[in-house]
C-alpha cells in the first residue's frame, strides 16, 4: 500500500501542475515583466495604418492634437480623452511621452486602455519615465521602435527618442536624428517631436547646442516637446520655435494646425 504522505504529495504536485497550465495568463510574477497582450502590440504601426491611404496623398491642411505626460493623471487623462472625442476637426493625436510613472506593465496597460478610447489614431512617443526598469522593452513591444518617422500628406513627422539618464547613455542618437531630419522628398515641412526639450535637465550643454544646430541645418521651423508639464511656445535660441505640451492636469489641449504657408499653434482650455 502506498504511503499516505507520499500519496498526498503526488496529488498536490498534480494539482499544482494543472493549475499552472490553466492559469498561466493569471499569474503575474512581476509588475515590470515585459509580457504584452497581443492586442496592444505595435500600436504605432496599427494606428498609422489607420491613417492610410490619406497619409500618402498630396498636401492638404490638417490638424494634430498634442498631449503629453499623462502618468499619474489618469482621471484627468480620461477627461482629456472625452474632450478630444467631442471634437471632429482633428486628424490624429501625438502623445509626447511619459505615459507611465514607474514603467511597470500595469501602467502601460492602463494607458492603452484609456488611449484606445480616442476615436482617432494616436502616435505615442517614449518618455524618460517609460524607460525605467524594463520599460524600454515593454514600450518597444507595445508601440514599436522608439526612433521613427512617418509621412502624412507631404509632411515628415520625426519622432526622436532623446532619453539619456534612464537608458544609461551619454547622448541620444544624434546621427539617426540628423539623417531623419533630411528633407529628401521635398516635404512641405519636417517637424521633430521629442519628449525632453534641449534645455531639459538631461541634456548637457553640448547636446543642447547640437540639437538646435541640427534644426538650423535642416531649416526646421518648429520642435515639439513634453516633459515640463506646462505650456510654452518661444524661441529660446532664436529662429526655431519650441513648443512645450502641458500635462492633462492643466485641462488644456494644444492643436497644431498645419497650413500650406504656416503652422498655427492653438492652446485650448476645456
mmCIF file of C-alpha atoms in Angstrom:
data_model
loop_
_atom_site.group_PDB
_atom_site.id
_atom_site.type_symbol
_atom_site.label_atom_id
_atom_site.label_comp_id
_atom_site.label_asym_id
_atom_site.label_seq_id
_atom_site.Cartn_x
_atom_site.Cartn_y
_atom_site.Cartn_z
ATOM 1 C CA UNK A 1 0.000 0.000 0.000
ATOM 2 C CA UNK A 2 1.236 3.494 -0.890
ATOM 3 C CA UNK A 3 2.412 5.647 1.967
ATOM 4 C CA UNK A 4 -0.402 8.210 2.716
ATOM 5 C CA UNK A 5 2.064 11.090 2.876
ATOM 6 C CA UNK A 6 3.561 10.146 -0.495
ATOM 7 C CA UNK A 7 0.038 9.880 -1.934
ATOM 8 C CA UNK A 8 -0.768 13.416 -0.725
ATOM 9 C CA UNK A 9 2.452 14.764 -2.222
ATOM 10 C CA UNK A 10 1.664 13.196 -5.611
ATOM 11 C CA UNK A 11 -1.867 14.626 -5.608
ATOM 12 C CA UNK A 12 -0.605 18.051 -4.603
ATOM 13 C CA UNK A 13 2.023 18.000 -7.354
ATOM 14 C CA UNK A 14 -0.585 17.067 -9.982
ATOM 15 C CA UNK A 15 -2.953 19.773 -8.753
ATOM 16 C CA UNK A 16 -0.287 22.484 -8.798
ATOM 17 C CA UNK A 17 0.810 21.441 -12.286
ATOM 18 C CA UNK A 18 -2.735 21.534 -13.663
ATOM 19 C CA UNK A 19 -3.377 24.902 -12.011
ATOM 20 C CA UNK A 20 -0.252 26.378 -13.534
ATOM 21 C CA UNK A 21 -1.179 25.142 -17.001
ATOM 22 C CA UNK A 22 -4.700 26.534 -16.809
ATOM 23 C CA UNK A 23 -3.798 29.846 -15.197
ATOM 24 C CA UNK A 24 -0.611 30.906 -16.948
ATOM 25 C CA UNK A 25 -2.293 34.163 -18.017
ATOM 26 C CA UNK A 26 -3.459 34.906 -14.452
ATOM 27 C CA UNK A 27 -0.211 34.583 -12.529
ATOM 28 C CA UNK A 28 1.897 37.749 -12.722
ATOM 29 C CA UNK A 29 5.397 37.263 -11.383
ATOM 30 C CA UNK A 30 6.426 40.934 -11.546
ATOM 31 C CA UNK A 31 4.700 44.182 -12.482
ATOM 32 C CA UNK A 32 7.806 45.009 -14.541
ATOM 33 C CA UNK A 33 7.740 41.911 -16.747
ATOM 34 C CA UNK A 34 7.576 42.707 -20.432
ATOM 35 C CA UNK A 35 4.637 40.468 -21.330
ATOM 36 C CA UNK A 36 2.397 42.422 -23.684
ATOM 37 C CA UNK A 37 -1.112 41.365 -24.609
ATOM 38 C CA UNK A 38 -1.280 40.646 -28.336
ATOM 39 C CA UNK A 39 -3.998 43.281 -28.834
ATOM 40 C CA UNK A 40 -1.580 46.003 -27.643
ATOM 41 C CA UNK A 41 1.464 45.064 -29.749
ATOM 42 C CA UNK A 42 2.924 47.561 -32.258
ATOM 43 C CA UNK A 43 0.211 50.140 -31.671
ATOM 44 C CA UNK A 44 2.025 52.939 -33.511
ATOM 45 C CA UNK A 45 2.127 50.819 -36.661
ATOM 46 C CA UNK A 46 -1.531 49.879 -36.274
ATOM 47 C CA UNK A 47 -2.582 53.485 -35.735
ATOM 48 C CA UNK A 48 -0.523 54.812 -38.619
ATOM 49 C CA UNK A 49 -2.117 52.233 -40.907
ATOM 50 C CA UNK A 50 -5.484 53.711 -39.923
ATOM 51 C CA UNK A 51 -4.318 56.998 -41.480
ATOM 52 C CA UNK A 52 -3.837 55.340 -44.849
ATOM 53 C CA UNK A 53 -4.479 55.966 -47.723
ATOM 54 C CA UNK A 54 -4.963 59.660 -46.802
ATOM 55 C CA UNK A 55 -1.421 59.815 -45.417
ATOM 56 C CA UNK A 56 0.004 59.155 -48.879
ATOM 57 C CA UNK A 57 -1.987 61.882 -50.592
ATOM 58 C CA UNK A 58 -0.556 65.252 -51.592
ATOM 59 C CA UNK A 59 -0.601 68.114 -49.156
ATOM 60 C CA UNK A 60 -3.861 69.447 -47.802
ATOM 61 C CA UNK A 61 -4.130 71.242 -44.438
ATOM 62 C CA UNK A 62 -4.539 69.051 -41.366
ATOM 63 C CA UNK A 63 -4.722 69.336 -37.581
ATOM 64 C CA UNK A 64 -2.904 67.338 -34.907
ATOM 65 C CA UNK A 65 -3.926 67.178 -31.246
ATOM 66 C CA UNK A 66 -0.884 67.218 -28.943
ATOM 67 C CA UNK A 67 -0.871 65.669 -25.460
ATOM 68 C CA UNK A 68 1.869 64.617 -23.024
ATOM 69 C CA UNK A 69 2.818 63.356 -19.571
ATOM 70 C CA UNK A 70 -0.369 61.511 -18.684
ATOM 71 C CA UNK A 71 1.387 59.498 -15.980
ATOM 72 C CA UNK A 72 -0.193 59.880 -12.517
ATOM 73 C CA UNK A 73 -3.046 61.905 -14.060
ATOM 74 C CA UNK A 74 -5.330 59.088 -15.167
ATOM 75 C CA UNK A 75 -8.597 60.777 -14.171
ATOM 76 C CA UNK A 76 -7.541 63.970 -15.927
ATOM 77 C CA UNK A 77 -6.380 61.921 -18.921
ATOM 78 C CA UNK A 78 -9.835 60.336 -19.221
ATOM 79 C CA UNK A 79 -11.331 63.836 -19.115
ATOM 80 C CA UNK A 80 -8.928 64.911 -21.858
ATOM 81 C CA UNK A 81 -9.931 61.923 -23.976
ATOM 82 C CA UNK A 82 -13.600 62.844 -23.623
ATOM 83 C CA UNK A 83 -12.839 66.378 -24.777
ATOM 84 C CA UNK A 84 -10.855 65.121 -27.766
ATOM 85 C CA UNK A 85 -13.756 62.857 -28.723
ATOM 86 C CA UNK A 86 -16.144 65.828 -28.560
ATOM 87 C CA UNK A 87 -14.278 67.410 -31.481
ATOM 88 C CA UNK A 88 -14.425 66.373 -35.128
ATOM 89 C CA UNK A 89 -11.674 68.547 -36.574
ATOM 90 C CA UNK A 90 -8.519 66.563 -35.696
ATOM 91 C CA UNK A 91 -6.757 64.105 -37.985
ATOM 92 C CA UNK A 92 -4.793 62.300 -35.282
ATOM 93 C CA UNK A 93 -3.120 62.686 -31.875
ATOM 94 C CA UNK A 94 0.565 62.681 -30.909
ATOM 95 C CA UNK A 95 1.409 61.829 -27.289
ATOM 96 C CA UNK A 96 4.815 63.260 -26.320
ATOM 97 C CA UNK A 97 5.723 60.535 -23.807
ATOM 98 C CA UNK A 98 5.754 59.717 -20.097
ATOM 99 C CA UNK A 99 2.712 57.508 -20.336
ATOM 100 C CA UNK A 100 3.805 55.757 -17.110
ATOM 101 C CA UNK A 101 5.316 56.779 -13.783
ATOM 102 C CA UNK A 102 7.345 53.660 -12.941
ATOM 103 C CA UNK A 103 7.242 51.831 -16.303
ATOM 104 C CA UNK A 104 5.518 48.774 -14.938
ATOM 105 C CA UNK A 105 3.312 46.629 -17.131
ATOM 106 C CA UNK A 106 0.071 47.646 -15.438
ATOM 107 C CA UNK A 107 0.715 51.328 -16.182
ATOM 108 C CA UNK A 108 1.351 50.607 -19.856
ATOM 109 C CA UNK A 109 -1.937 48.684 -19.938
ATOM 110 C CA UNK A 110 -3.802 51.481 -18.155
ATOM 111 C CA UNK A 111 -2.533 53.977 -20.710
ATOM 112 C CA UNK A 112 -3.502 51.733 -23.612
ATOM 113 C CA UNK A 113 -6.983 51.150 -22.174
ATOM 114 C CA UNK A 114 -7.641 54.886 -21.907
ATOM 115 C CA UNK A 115 -5.827 55.936 -25.078
ATOM 116 C CA UNK A 116 -7.699 53.457 -27.236
ATOM 117 C CA UNK A 117 -10.970 55.142 -26.314
ATOM 118 C CA UNK A 118 -9.846 58.044 -28.521
ATOM 119 C CA UNK A 119 -11.787 57.874 -31.774
ATOM 120 C CA UNK A 120 -8.879 58.936 -33.969
ATOM 121 C CA UNK A 121 -5.410 57.339 -34.297
ATOM 122 C CA UNK A 122 -2.767 58.097 -31.651
ATOM 123 C CA UNK A 123 1.009 58.024 -32.151
ATOM 124 C CA UNK A 124 2.873 57.541 -28.855
ATOM 125 C CA UNK A 125 6.463 58.662 -28.180
ATOM 126 C CA UNK A 126 8.665 57.331 -25.409
ATOM 127 C CA UNK A 127 9.355 59.392 -22.282
ATOM 128 C CA UNK A 128 12.017 59.149 -19.610
ATOM 129 C CA UNK A 129 9.670 57.558 -17.052
ATOM 130 C CA UNK A 130 8.779 54.938 -19.660
ATOM 131 C CA UNK A 131 12.422 53.799 -19.705
ATOM 132 C CA UNK A 132 12.685 52.868 -16.026
ATOM 133 C CA UNK A 133 13.299 49.201 -15.131
ATOM 134 C CA UNK A 134 12.155 47.069 -18.120
ATOM 135 C CA UNK A 135 10.073 49.902 -19.538
ATOM 136 C CA UNK A 136 12.041 50.343 -22.750
ATOM 137 C CA UNK A 137 11.460 46.691 -23.678
ATOM 138 C CA UNK A 138 7.760 46.970 -22.835
ATOM 139 C CA UNK A 139 7.439 50.176 -24.889
ATOM 140 C CA UNK A 140 9.103 48.706 -27.983
ATOM 141 C CA UNK A 141 6.963 45.576 -27.731
ATOM 142 C CA UNK A 142 3.805 47.628 -27.284
ATOM 143 C CA UNK A 143 4.443 50.501 -29.710
ATOM 144 C CA UNK A 144 7.434 49.646 -31.923
ATOM 145 C CA UNK A 145 10.811 51.328 -32.432
ATOM 146 C CA UNK A 146 11.478 54.369 -30.252
ATOM 147 C CA UNK A 147 13.120 56.328 -33.108
ATOM 148 C CA UNK A 148 10.884 56.564 -36.159
ATOM 149 C CA UNK A 149 9.359 58.937 -38.664
ATOM 150 C CA UNK A 150 6.387 58.853 -40.994
ATOM 151 C CA UNK A 151 4.833 60.827 -43.777
ATOM 152 C CA UNK A 152 1.438 62.459 -43.615
ATOM 153 C CA UNK A 153 0.246 64.471 -46.629
ATOM 154 C CA UNK A 154 3.752 65.503 -47.698
ATOM 155 C CA UNK A 155 4.817 66.407 -44.154
ATOM 156 C CA UNK A 156 7.557 64.399 -42.436
ATOM 157 C CA UNK A 157 6.986 63.842 -38.715
ATOM 158 C CA UNK A 158 10.135 62.728 -36.880
ATOM 159 C CA UNK A 159 9.716 61.001 -33.503
ATOM 160 C CA UNK A 160 13.043 61.199 -31.647
ATOM 161 C CA UNK A 161 13.957 59.125 -28.584
ATOM 162 C CA UNK A 162 16.178 61.541 -26.652
ATOM 163 C CA UNK A 163 16.130 59.808 -23.258
ATOM 164 C CA UNK A 164 19.554 59.705 -21.594
ATOM 165 C CA UNK A 165 19.661 59.011 -17.855
ATOM 166 C CA UNK A 166 17.113 56.194 -17.664
ATOM 167 C CA UNK A 167 18.710 54.441 -20.655
ATOM 168 C CA UNK A 168 22.194 54.955 -19.208
ATOM 169 C CA UNK A 169 23.595 56.551 -22.356
ATOM 170 C CA UNK A 170 25.731 59.661 -22.774
ATOM 171 C CA UNK A 171 23.801 61.194 -25.691
ATOM 172 C CA UNK A 172 20.734 60.338 -27.752
ATOM 173 C CA UNK A 173 21.294 59.027 -31.267
ATOM 174 C CA UNK A 174 22.040 62.340 -32.984
ATOM 175 C CA UNK A 175 23.383 60.544 -36.064
ATOM 176 C CA UNK A 176 19.948 58.988 -36.623
ATOM 177 C CA UNK A 177 18.258 62.320 -35.854
ATOM 178 C CA UNK A 178 20.436 64.203 -38.336
ATOM 179 C CA UNK A 179 19.546 61.748 -41.103
ATOM 180 C CA UNK A 180 15.855 61.685 -40.170
ATOM 181 C CA UNK A 181 15.592 65.477 -40.433
ATOM 182 C CA UNK A 182 16.672 65.472 -44.072
ATOM 183 C CA UNK A 183 14.054 66.812 -46.429
ATOM 184 C CA UNK A 184 14.865 64.155 -49.006
ATOM 185 C CA UNK A 185 11.488 64.057 -50.738
ATOM 186 C CA UNK A 186 10.617 67.748 -50.947
ATOM 187 C CA UNK A 187 8.360 67.570 -47.910
ATOM 188 C CA UNK A 188 6.463 70.773 -47.234
ATOM 189 C CA UNK A 189 7.610 70.598 -43.604
ATOM 190 C CA UNK A 190 9.809 68.398 -41.437
ATOM 191 C CA UNK A 191 8.607 68.513 -37.820
ATOM 192 C CA UNK A 192 10.538 66.844 -34.957
ATOM 193 C CA UNK A 193 8.890 65.597 -31.768
ATOM 194 C CA UNK A 194 10.857 64.532 -28.667
ATOM 195 C CA UNK A 195 9.910 64.123 -25.034
ATOM 196 C CA UNK A 196 12.697 66.202 -23.482
ATOM 197 C CA UNK A 197 13.387 69.764 -24.726
ATOM 198 C CA UNK A 198 17.062 70.586 -25.342
ATOM 199 C CA UNK A 199 17.169 72.828 -22.254
ATOM 200 C CA UNK A 200 15.904 69.918 -20.133
ATOM 201 C CA UNK A 201 17.788 68.551 -17.148
ATOM 202 C CA UNK A 202 19.110 65.503 -19.025
ATOM 203 C CA UNK A 203 20.910 67.451 -21.751
ATOM 204 C CA UNK A 204 24.429 68.734 -21.231
ATOM 205 C CA UNK A 205 25.454 71.999 -22.877
ATOM 206 C CA UNK A 206 26.959 70.260 -25.906
ATOM 207 C CA UNK A 207 23.829 68.197 -26.598
ATOM 208 C CA UNK A 208 21.631 71.257 -26.117
ATOM 209 C CA UNK A 209 23.683 73.178 -28.666
ATOM 210 C CA UNK A 210 23.838 70.271 -31.122
ATOM 211 C CA UNK A 211 20.073 69.695 -31.050
ATOM 212 C CA UNK A 212 19.333 73.253 -32.065
ATOM 213 C CA UNK A 213 22.138 73.312 -34.642
ATOM 214 C CA UNK A 214 20.679 70.249 -36.355
ATOM 215 C CA UNK A 215 17.330 72.008 -36.634
ATOM 216 C CA UNK A 216 19.012 75.062 -38.148
ATOM 217 C CA UNK A 217 20.991 72.869 -40.543
ATOM 218 C CA UNK A 218 17.794 71.319 -41.904
ATOM 219 C CA UNK A 219 15.718 74.541 -41.863
ATOM 220 C CA UNK A 220 13.286 73.160 -39.296
ATOM 221 C CA UNK A 221 10.805 75.783 -38.110
ATOM 222 C CA UNK A 222 9.244 74.061 -35.090
ATOM 223 C CA UNK A 223 10.210 71.442 -32.491
ATOM 224 C CA UNK A 224 7.622 69.863 -30.146
ATOM 225 C CA UNK A 225 8.250 68.519 -26.617
ATOM 226 C CA UNK A 226 6.699 67.247 -23.397
ATOM 227 C CA UNK A 227 8.409 66.679 -20.025
ATOM 228 C CA UNK A 228 7.768 70.091 -18.483
ATOM 229 C CA UNK A 229 4.028 69.537 -17.778
ATOM 230 C CA UNK A 230 3.283 73.155 -18.773
ATOM 231 C CA UNK A 231 2.557 75.014 -21.999
ATOM 232 C CA UNK A 232 5.297 77.028 -23.627
ATOM 233 C CA UNK A 233 5.898 78.495 -27.077
ATOM 234 C CA UNK A 234 9.053 80.510 -27.669
ATOM 235 C CA UNK A 235 12.374 80.883 -29.493
ATOM 236 C CA UNK A 236 14.934 80.334 -26.711
ATOM 237 C CA UNK A 237 17.831 80.117 -29.186
ATOM 238 C CA UNK A 238 16.439 82.384 -31.887
ATOM 239 C CA UNK A 239 14.938 81.352 -35.260
ATOM 240 C CA UNK A 240 13.444 77.952 -34.268
ATOM 241 C CA UNK A 241 10.102 77.800 -32.438
ATOM 242 C CA UNK A 242 9.919 75.397 -29.483
ATOM 243 C CA UNK A 243 6.522 74.148 -28.336
ATOM 244 C CA UNK A 244 6.021 72.521 -24.916
ATOM 245 C CA UNK A 245 2.877 70.469 -24.294
ATOM 246 C CA UNK A 246 1.090 70.561 -20.903
ATOM 247 C CA UNK A 247 0.120 67.524 -18.831
ATOM 248 C CA UNK A 248 -3.603 66.595 -18.563
ATOM 249 C CA UNK A 249 -3.767 68.159 -15.081
ATOM 250 C CA UNK A 250 -3.766 71.557 -16.848
ATOM 251 C CA UNK A 251 -7.088 70.872 -18.638
ATOM 252 C CA UNK A 252 -5.628 72.116 -21.911
ATOM 253 C CA UNK A 253 -5.332 70.730 -25.407
ATOM 254 C CA UNK A 254 -2.742 72.019 -27.863
ATOM 255 C CA UNK A 255 -3.557 71.792 -31.558
ATOM 256 C CA UNK A 256 -1.089 72.095 -34.411
ATOM 257 C CA UNK A 257 -2.847 73.449 -37.492
ATOM 258 C CA UNK A 258 -0.607 72.667 -40.466
ATOM 259 C CA UNK A 259 -1.376 75.058 -43.314
ATOM 260 C CA UNK A 260 0.319 75.398 -46.697
ATOM 261 C CA UNK A 261 2.246 78.532 -45.739
ATOM 262 C CA UNK A 262 2.432 78.369 -41.931
ATOM 263 C CA UNK A 263 1.938 76.205 -38.837
ATOM 264 C CA UNK A 264 -0.536 77.659 -36.366
ATOM 265 C CA UNK A 265 -0.457 76.613 -32.694
ATOM 266 C CA UNK A 266 -3.709 76.768 -30.724
ATOM 267 C CA UNK A 267 -3.938 76.415 -26.945
ATOM 268 C CA UNK A 268 -7.423 75.484 -25.794
ATOM 269 C CA UNK A 269 -8.711 75.316 -22.217
ATOM 270 C CA UNK A 270 -11.621 72.938 -21.640
#
